[in-house]
Short mmCIF file of N, CA and C in Angstrom, two decimals:
data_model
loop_
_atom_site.label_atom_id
_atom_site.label_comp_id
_atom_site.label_asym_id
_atom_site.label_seq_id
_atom_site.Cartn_x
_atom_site.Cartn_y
_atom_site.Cartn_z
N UNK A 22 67.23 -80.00 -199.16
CA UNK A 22 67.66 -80.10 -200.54
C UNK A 22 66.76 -79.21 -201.39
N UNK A 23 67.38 -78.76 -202.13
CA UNK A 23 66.92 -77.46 -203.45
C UNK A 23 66.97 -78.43 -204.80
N UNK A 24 66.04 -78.42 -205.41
CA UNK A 24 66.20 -78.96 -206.69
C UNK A 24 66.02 -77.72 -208.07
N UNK A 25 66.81 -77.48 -208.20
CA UNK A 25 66.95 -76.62 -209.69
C UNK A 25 67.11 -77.32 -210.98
N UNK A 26 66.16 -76.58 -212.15
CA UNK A 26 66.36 -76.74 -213.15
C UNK A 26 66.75 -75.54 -213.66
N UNK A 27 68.00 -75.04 -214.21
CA UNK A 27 68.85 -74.03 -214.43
C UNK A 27 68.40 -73.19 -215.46
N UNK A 28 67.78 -74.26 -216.65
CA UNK A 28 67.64 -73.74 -218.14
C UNK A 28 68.29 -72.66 -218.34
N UNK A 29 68.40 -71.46 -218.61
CA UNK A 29 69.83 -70.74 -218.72
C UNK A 29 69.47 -69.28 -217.98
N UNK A 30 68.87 -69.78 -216.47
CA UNK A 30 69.11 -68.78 -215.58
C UNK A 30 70.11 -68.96 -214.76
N UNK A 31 70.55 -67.95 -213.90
CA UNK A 31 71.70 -67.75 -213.08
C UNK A 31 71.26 -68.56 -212.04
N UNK A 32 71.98 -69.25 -211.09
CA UNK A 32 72.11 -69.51 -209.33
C UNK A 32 71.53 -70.98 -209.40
N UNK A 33 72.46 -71.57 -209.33
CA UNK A 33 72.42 -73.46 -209.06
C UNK A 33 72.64 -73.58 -207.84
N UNK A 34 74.03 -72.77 -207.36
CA UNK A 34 74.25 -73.13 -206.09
C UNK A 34 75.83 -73.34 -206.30
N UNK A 35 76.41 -73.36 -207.64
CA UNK A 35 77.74 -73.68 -207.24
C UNK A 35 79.20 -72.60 -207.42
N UNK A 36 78.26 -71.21 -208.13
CA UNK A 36 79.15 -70.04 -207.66
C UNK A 36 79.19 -69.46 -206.36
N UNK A 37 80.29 -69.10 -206.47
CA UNK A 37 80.78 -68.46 -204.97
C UNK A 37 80.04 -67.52 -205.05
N UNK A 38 79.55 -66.79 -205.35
CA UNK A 38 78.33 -65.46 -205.31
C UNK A 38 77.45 -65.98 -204.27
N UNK A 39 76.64 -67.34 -204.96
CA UNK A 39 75.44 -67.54 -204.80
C UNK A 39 75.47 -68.32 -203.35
N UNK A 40 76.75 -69.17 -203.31
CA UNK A 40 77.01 -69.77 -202.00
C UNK A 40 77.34 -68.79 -200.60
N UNK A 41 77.86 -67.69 -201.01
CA UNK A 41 78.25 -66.53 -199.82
C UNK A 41 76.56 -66.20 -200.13
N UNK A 42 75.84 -66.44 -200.79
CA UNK A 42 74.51 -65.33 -200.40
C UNK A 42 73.89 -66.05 -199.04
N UNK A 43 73.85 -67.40 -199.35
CA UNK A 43 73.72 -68.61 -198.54
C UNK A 43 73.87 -68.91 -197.57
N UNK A 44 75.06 -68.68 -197.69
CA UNK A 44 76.11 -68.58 -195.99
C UNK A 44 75.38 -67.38 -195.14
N UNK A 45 74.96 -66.27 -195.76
CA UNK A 45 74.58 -64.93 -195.50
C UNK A 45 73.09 -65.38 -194.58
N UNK A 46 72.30 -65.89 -195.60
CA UNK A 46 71.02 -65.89 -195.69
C UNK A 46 70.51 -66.81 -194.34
N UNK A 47 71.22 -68.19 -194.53
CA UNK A 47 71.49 -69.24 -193.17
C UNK A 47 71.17 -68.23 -191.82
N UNK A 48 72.19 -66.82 -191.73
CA UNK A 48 72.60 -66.90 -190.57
C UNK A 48 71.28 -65.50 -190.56
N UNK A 49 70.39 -65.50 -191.58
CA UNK A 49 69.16 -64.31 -191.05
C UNK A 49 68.28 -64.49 -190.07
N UNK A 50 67.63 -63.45 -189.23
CA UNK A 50 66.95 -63.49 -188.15
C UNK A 50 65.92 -62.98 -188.72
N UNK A 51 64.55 -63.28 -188.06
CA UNK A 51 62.86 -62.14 -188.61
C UNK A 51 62.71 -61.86 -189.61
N UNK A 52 62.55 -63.48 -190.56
CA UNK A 52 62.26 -63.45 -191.89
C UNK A 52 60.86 -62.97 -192.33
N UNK A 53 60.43 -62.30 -192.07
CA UNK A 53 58.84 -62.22 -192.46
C UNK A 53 58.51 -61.70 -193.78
N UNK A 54 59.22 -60.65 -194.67
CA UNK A 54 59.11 -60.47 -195.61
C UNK A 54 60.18 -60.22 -196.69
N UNK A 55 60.81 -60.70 -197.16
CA UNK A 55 62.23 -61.31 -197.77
C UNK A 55 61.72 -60.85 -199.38
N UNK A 56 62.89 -59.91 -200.06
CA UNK A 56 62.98 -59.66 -201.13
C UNK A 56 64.02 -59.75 -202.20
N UNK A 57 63.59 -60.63 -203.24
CA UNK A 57 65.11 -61.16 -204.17
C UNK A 57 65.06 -60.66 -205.27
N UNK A 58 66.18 -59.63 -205.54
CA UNK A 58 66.31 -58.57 -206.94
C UNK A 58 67.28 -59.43 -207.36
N UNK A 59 66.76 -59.81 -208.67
CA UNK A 59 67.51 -60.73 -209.60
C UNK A 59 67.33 -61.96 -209.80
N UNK A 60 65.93 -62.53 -209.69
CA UNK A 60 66.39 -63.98 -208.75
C UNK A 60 67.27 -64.92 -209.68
N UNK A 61 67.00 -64.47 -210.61
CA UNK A 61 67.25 -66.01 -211.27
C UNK A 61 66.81 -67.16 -211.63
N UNK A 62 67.31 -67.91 -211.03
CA UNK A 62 66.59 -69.38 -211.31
C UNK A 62 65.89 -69.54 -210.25
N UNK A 63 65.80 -68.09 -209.15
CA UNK A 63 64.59 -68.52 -208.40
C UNK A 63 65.19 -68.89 -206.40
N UNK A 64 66.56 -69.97 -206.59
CA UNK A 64 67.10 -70.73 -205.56
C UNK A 64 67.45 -69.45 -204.23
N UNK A 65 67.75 -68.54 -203.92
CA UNK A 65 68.10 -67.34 -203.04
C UNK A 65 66.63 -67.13 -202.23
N UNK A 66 65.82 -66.97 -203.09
CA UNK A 66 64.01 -67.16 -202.73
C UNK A 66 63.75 -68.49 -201.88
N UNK A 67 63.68 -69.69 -202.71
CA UNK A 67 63.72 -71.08 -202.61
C UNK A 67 64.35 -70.86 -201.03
N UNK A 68 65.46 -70.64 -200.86
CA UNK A 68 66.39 -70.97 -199.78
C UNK A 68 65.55 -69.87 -198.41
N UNK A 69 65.29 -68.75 -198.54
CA UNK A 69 64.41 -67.95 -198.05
C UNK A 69 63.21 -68.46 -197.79
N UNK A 70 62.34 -68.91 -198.05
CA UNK A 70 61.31 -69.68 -197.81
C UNK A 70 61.24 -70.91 -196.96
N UNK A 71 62.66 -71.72 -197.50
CA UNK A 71 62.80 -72.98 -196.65
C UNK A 71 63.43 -72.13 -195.18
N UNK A 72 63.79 -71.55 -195.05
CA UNK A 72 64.51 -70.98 -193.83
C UNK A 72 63.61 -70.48 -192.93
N UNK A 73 62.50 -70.21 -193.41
CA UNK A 73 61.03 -69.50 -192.87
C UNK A 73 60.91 -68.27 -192.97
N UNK A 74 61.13 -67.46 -194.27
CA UNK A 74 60.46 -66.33 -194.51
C UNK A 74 58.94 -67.01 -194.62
N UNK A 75 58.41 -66.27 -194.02
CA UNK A 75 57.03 -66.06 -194.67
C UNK A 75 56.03 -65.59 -195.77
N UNK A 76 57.27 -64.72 -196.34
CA UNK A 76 56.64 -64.11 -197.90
C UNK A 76 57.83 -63.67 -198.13
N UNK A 77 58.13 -63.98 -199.62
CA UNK A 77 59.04 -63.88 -200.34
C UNK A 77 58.66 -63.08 -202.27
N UNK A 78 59.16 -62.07 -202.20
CA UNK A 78 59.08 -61.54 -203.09
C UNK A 78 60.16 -61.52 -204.01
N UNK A 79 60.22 -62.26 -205.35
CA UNK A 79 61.39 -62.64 -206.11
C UNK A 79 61.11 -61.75 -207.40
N UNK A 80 62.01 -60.62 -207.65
CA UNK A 80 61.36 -60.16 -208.93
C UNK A 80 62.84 -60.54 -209.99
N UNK A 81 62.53 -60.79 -211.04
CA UNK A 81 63.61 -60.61 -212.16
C UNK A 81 62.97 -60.30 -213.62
N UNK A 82 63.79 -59.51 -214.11
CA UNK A 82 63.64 -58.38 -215.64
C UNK A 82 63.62 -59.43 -216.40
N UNK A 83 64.54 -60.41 -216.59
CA UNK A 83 64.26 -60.99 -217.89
C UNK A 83 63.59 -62.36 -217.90
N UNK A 84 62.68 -62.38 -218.90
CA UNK A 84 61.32 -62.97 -218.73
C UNK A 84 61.41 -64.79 -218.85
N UNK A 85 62.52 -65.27 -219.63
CA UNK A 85 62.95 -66.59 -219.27
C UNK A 85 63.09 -67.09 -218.37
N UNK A 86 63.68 -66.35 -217.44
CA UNK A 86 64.21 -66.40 -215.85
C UNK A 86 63.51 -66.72 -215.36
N UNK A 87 62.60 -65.61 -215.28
CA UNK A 87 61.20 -65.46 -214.54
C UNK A 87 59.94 -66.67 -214.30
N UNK A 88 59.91 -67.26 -215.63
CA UNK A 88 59.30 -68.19 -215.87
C UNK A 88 60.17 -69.69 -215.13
N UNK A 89 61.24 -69.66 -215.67
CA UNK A 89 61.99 -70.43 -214.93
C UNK A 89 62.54 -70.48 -213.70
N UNK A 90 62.00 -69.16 -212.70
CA UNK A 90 62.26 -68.96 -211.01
C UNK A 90 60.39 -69.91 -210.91
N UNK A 91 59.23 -69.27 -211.57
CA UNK A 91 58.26 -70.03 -211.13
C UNK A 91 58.09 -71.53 -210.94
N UNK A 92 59.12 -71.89 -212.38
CA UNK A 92 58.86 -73.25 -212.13
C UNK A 92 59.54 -74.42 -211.30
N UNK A 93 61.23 -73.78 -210.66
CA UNK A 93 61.55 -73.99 -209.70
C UNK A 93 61.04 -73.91 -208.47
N UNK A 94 60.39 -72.57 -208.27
CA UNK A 94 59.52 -72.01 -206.86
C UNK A 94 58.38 -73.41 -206.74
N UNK A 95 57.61 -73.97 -207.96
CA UNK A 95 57.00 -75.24 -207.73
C UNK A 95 56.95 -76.64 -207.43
N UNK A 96 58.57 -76.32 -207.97
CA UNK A 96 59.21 -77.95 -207.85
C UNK A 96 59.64 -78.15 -206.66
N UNK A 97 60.35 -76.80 -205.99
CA UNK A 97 60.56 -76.99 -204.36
C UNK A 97 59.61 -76.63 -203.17
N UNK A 98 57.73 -76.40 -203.71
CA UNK A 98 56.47 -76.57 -202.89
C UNK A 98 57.06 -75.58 -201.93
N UNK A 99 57.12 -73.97 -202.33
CA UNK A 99 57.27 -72.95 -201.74
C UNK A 99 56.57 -71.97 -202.39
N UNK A 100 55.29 -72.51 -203.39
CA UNK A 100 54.29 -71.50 -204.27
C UNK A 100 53.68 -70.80 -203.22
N UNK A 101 53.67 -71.26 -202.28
CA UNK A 101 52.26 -70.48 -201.20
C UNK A 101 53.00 -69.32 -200.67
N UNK A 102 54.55 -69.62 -200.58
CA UNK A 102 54.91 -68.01 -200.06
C UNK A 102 56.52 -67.38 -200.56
N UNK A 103 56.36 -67.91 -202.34
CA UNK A 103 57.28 -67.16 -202.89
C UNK A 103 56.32 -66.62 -204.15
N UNK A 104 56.42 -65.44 -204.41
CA UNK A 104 55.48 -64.99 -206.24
C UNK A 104 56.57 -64.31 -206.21
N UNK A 105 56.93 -64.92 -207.79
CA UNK A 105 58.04 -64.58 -209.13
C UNK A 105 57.50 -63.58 -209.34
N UNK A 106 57.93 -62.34 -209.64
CA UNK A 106 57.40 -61.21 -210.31
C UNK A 106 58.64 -60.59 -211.69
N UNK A 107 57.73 -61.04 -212.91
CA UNK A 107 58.56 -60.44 -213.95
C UNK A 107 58.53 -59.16 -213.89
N UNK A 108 59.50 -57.70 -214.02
CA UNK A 108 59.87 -56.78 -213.96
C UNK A 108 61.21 -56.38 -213.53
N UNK A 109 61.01 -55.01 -213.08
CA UNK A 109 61.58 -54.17 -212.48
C UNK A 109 61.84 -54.00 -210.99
N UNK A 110 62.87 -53.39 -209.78
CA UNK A 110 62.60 -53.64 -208.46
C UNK A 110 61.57 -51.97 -208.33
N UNK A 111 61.88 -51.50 -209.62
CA UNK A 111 61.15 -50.31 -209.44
C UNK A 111 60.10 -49.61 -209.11
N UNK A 112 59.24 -51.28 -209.91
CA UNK A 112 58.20 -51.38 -210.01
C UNK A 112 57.64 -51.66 -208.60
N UNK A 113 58.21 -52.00 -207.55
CA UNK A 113 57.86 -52.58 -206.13
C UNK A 113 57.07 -51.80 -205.65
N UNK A 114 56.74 -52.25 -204.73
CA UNK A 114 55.97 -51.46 -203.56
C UNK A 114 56.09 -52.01 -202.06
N UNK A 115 55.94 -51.37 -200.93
CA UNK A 115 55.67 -52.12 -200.13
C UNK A 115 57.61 -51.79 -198.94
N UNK A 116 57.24 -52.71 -197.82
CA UNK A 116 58.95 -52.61 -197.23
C UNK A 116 58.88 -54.40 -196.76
N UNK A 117 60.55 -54.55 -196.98
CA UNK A 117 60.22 -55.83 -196.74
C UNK A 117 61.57 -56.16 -195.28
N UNK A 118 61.85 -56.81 -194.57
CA UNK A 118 62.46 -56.99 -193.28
C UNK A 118 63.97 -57.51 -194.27
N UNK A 119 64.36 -57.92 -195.12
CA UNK A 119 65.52 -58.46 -195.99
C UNK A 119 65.57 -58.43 -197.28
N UNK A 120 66.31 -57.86 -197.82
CA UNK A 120 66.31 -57.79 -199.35
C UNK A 120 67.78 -58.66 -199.90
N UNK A 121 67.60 -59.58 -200.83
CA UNK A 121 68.76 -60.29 -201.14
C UNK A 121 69.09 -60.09 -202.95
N UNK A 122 70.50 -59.18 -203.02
CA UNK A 122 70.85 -58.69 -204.04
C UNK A 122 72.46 -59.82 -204.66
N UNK A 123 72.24 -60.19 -205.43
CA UNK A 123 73.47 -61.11 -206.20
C UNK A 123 73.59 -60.31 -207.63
N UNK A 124 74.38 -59.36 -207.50
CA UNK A 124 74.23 -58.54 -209.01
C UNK A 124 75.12 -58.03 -209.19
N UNK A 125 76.07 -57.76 -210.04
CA UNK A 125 77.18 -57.44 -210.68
C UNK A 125 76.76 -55.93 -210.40
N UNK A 126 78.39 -55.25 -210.05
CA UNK A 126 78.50 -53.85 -209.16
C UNK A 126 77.94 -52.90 -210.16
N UNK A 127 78.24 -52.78 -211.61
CA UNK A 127 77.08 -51.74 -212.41
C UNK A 127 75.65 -52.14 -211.74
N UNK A 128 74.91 -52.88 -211.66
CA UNK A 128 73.59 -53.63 -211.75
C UNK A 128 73.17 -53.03 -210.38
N UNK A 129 74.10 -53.28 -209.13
CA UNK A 129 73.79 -52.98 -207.82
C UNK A 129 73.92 -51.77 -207.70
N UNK A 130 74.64 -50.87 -208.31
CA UNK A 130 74.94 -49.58 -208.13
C UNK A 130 73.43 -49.03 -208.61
N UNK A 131 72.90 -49.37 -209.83
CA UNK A 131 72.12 -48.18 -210.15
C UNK A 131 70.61 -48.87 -209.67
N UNK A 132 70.38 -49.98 -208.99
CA UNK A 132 69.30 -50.53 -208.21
C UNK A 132 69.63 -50.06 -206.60
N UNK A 133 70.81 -49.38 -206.09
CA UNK A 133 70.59 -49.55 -204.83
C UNK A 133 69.79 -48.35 -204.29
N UNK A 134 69.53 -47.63 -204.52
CA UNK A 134 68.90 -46.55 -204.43
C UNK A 134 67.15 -46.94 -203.80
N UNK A 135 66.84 -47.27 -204.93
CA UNK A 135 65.08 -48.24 -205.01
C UNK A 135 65.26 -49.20 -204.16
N UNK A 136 66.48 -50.03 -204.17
CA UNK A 136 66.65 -50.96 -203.00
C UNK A 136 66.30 -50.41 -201.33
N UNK A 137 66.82 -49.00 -201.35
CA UNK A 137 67.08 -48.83 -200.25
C UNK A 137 65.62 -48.09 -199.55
N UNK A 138 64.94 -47.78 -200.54
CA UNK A 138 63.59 -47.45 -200.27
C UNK A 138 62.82 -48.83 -199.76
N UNK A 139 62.93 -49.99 -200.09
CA UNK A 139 61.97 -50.61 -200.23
C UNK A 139 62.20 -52.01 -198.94
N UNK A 140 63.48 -51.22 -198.21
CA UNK A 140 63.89 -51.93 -196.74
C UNK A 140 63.13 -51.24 -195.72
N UNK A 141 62.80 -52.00 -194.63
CA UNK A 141 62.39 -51.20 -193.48
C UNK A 141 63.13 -50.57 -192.59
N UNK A 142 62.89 -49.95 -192.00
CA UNK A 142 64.12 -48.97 -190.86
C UNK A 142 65.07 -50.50 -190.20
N UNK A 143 66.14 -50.33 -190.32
CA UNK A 143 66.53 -51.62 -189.51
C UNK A 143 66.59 -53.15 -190.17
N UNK A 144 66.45 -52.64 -191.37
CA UNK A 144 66.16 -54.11 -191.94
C UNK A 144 67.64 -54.45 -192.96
N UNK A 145 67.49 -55.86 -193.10
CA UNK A 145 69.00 -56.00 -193.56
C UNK A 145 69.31 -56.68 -194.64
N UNK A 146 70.07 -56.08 -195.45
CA UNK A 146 70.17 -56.32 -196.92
C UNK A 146 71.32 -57.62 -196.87
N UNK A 147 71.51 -57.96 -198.18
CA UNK A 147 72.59 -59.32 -198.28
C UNK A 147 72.72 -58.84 -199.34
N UNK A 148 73.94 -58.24 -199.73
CA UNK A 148 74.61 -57.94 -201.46
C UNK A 148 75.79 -59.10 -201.58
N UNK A 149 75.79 -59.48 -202.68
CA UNK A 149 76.56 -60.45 -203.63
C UNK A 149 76.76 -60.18 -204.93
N UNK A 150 78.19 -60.56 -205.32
CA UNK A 150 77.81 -60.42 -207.15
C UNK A 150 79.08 -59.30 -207.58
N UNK A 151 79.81 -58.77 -206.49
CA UNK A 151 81.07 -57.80 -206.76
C UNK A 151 82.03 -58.91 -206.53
N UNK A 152 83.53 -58.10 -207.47
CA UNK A 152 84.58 -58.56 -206.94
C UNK A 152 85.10 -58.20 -205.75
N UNK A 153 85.68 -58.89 -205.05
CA UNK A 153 86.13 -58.26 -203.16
C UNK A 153 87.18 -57.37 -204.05
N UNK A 154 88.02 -57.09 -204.60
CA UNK A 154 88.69 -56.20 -205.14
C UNK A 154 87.60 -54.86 -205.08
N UNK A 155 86.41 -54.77 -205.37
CA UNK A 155 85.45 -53.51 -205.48
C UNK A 155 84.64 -53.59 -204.49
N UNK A 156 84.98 -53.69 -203.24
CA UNK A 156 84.12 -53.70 -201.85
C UNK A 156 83.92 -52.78 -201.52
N UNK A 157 85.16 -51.65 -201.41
CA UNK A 157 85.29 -50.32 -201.07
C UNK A 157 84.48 -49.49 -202.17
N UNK A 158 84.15 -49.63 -203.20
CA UNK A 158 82.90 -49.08 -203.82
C UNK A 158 81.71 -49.01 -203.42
N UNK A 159 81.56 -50.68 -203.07
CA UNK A 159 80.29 -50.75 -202.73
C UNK A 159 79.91 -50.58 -201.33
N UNK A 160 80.86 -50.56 -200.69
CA UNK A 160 80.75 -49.82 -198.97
C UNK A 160 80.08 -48.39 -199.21
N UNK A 161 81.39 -47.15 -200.01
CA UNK A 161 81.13 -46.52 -200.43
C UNK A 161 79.19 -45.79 -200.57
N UNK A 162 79.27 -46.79 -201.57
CA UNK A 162 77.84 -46.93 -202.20
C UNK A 162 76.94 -47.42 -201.20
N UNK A 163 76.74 -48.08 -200.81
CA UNK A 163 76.07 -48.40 -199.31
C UNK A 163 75.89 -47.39 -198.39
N UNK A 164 76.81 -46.70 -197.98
CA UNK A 164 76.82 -45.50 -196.65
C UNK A 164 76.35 -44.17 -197.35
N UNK A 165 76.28 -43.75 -198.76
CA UNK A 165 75.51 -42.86 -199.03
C UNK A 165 74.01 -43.05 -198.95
N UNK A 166 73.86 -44.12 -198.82
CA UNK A 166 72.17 -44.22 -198.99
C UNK A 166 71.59 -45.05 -197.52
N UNK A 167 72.61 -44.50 -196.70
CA UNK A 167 72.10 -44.72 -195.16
C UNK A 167 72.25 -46.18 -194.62
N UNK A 168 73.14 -47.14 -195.48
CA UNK A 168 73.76 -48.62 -194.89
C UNK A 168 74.91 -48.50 -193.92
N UNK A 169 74.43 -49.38 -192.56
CA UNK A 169 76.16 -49.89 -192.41
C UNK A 169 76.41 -51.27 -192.75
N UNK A 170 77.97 -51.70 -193.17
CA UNK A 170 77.87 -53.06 -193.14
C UNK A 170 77.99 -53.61 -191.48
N UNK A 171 77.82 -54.98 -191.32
CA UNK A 171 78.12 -55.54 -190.69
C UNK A 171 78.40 -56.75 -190.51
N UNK A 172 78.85 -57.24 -191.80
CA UNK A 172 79.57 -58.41 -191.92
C UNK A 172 80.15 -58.99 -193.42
N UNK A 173 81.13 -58.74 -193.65
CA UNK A 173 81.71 -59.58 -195.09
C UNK A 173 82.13 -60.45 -194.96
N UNK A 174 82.20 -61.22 -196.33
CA UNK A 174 82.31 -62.49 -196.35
C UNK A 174 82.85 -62.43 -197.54
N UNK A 175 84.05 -63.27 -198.25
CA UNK A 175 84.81 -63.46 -199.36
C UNK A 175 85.29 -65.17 -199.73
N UNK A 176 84.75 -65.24 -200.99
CA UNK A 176 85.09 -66.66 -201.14
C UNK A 176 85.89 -66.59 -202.86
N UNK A 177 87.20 -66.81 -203.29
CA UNK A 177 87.95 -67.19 -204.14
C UNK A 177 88.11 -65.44 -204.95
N UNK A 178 87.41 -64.43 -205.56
CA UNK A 178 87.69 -63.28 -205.42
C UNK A 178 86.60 -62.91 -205.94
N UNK A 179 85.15 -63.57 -205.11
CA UNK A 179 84.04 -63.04 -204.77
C UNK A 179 83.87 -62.20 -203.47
N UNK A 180 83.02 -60.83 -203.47
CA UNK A 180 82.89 -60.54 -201.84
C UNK A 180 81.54 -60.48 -202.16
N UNK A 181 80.42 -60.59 -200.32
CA UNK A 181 79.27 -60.52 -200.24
C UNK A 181 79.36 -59.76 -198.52
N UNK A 182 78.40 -59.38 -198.54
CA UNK A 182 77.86 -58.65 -197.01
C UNK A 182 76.98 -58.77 -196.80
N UNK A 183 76.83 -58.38 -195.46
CA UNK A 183 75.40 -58.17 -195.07
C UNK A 183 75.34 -56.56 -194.01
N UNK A 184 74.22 -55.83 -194.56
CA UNK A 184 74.19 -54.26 -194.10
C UNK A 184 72.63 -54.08 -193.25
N UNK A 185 73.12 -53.13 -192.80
CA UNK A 185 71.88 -52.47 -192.09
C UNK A 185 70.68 -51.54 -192.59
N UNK A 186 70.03 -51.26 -192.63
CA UNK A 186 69.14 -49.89 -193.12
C UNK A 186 68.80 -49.22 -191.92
N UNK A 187 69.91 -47.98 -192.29
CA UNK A 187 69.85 -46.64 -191.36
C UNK A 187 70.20 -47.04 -189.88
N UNK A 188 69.85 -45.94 -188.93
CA UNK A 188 70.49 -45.81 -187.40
C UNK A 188 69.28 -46.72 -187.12
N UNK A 189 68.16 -46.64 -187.29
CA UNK A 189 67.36 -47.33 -186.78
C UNK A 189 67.27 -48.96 -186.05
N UNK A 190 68.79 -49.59 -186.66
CA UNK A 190 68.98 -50.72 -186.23
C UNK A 190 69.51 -50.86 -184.66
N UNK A 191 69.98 -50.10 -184.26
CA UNK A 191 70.49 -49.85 -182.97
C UNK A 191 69.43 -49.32 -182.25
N UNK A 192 68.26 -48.88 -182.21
CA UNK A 192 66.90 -48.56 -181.12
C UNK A 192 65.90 -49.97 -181.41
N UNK A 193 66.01 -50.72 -182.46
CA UNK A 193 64.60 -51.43 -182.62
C UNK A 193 65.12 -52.76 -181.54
N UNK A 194 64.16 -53.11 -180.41
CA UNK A 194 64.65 -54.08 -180.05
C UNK A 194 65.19 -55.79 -180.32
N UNK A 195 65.28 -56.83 -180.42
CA UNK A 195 64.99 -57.95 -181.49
C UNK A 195 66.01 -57.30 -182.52
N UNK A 196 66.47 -56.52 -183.24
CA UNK A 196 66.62 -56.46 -184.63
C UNK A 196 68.26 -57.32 -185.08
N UNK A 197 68.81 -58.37 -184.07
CA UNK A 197 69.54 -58.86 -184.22
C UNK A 197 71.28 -58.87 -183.60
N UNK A 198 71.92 -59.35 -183.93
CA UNK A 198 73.57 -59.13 -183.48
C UNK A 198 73.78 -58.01 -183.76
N UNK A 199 75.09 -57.43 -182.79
CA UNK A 199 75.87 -56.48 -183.33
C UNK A 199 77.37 -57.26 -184.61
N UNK A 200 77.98 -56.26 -184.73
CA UNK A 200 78.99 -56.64 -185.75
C UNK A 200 79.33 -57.63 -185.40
N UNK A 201 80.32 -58.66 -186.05
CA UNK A 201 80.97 -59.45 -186.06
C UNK A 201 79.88 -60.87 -185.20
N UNK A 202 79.09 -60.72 -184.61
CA UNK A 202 78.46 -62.38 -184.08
C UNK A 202 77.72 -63.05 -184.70
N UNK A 203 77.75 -62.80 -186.22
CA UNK A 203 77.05 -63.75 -186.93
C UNK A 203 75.55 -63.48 -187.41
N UNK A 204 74.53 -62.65 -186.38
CA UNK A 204 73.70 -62.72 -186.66
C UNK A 204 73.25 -61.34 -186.78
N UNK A 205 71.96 -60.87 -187.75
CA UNK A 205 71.71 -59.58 -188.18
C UNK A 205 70.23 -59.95 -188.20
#
């Protein structure tokens, strides 16, 4: 169980966005360093942590949020390996094994770029937050910057995926399922 206090950040748990991130996130392998652009109210992190990432990096721009991802991150006793970071993903540093994006297709479009720097060879993203009507954009948008997908998921006329970073996923050993078995 996740306990959220929402105050007027995004992700309770009961949009289809946030639930396909979920569904997504459930089925991740070699959580070790897990990154959440946008968090919100924090819960995508929260859920990352309980799953056993080991470090979780949650950044979100606007500073209510932010405050209000920390004080969720406390209430669900995951301080030791989630830090809220108010900013930018720009501002990042570092590569992390999963990056988890819930962001409306302007938002993802002009973050995926920095996103895609800040994955490791082989490492696997979870986008949420488009309409499945604009998948083929964001496929699109994905395979210019060296993603494949390998798994969508659509709930009411939400779509979410989960992608690869670069060829590298096919030589690293461990680095998970191929298409369609669930696991990445």
């Amino acid at each position: 169980v996740i306990v959220i206090d929402p105050k007027m950040a995004f992700g309770v748990g009961s949009h289809p966005t946030t639930r396909l991130c979920l569904r997504l996130l459930r089925d991740a392998e070699g959580l070790e360093r897990v990154l959440d652009v946008g968090t919100g109210t924090g819960i995508l992190a929260i859920a990352a942590a309980r799953w056993g990432a080991r470090r979780v990096v949650a950044v979100e721009m606007d500073e209510p949020s932010a405050l209000n991802a920390r004080e969720n991150v406390a209430r669900n006793a995951v301080a030791d390996r989630v830090e809220v970071v108010h900013g930018r993903v720009e501002a990042l540093e570092g590569l992390f094994d999963l990056v988890l994006a819930n962001l409306l297709l302007s938002e993802l479009h002009a973050a995926l770029p920095r996103i895609a720097g800040l994955l490791r060879p082989g490492g696997a993203l979870i986008l949420a937050g488009y309409l499945a009507s604009e998948a083929g954009a964001v496929r699109r948008d994905l395979g210019e910057v060296g993603f494949r997908v390998v798994r969508n998921e659509a709930e009411e006329e939400w779509g979410a995926l989960c992608a690869h970073a670069g060829p590298a996923v096919a030589k690293q050993p461990g680095a998970g399922g191929s298409e369609g078995d669930g696991r990445y």
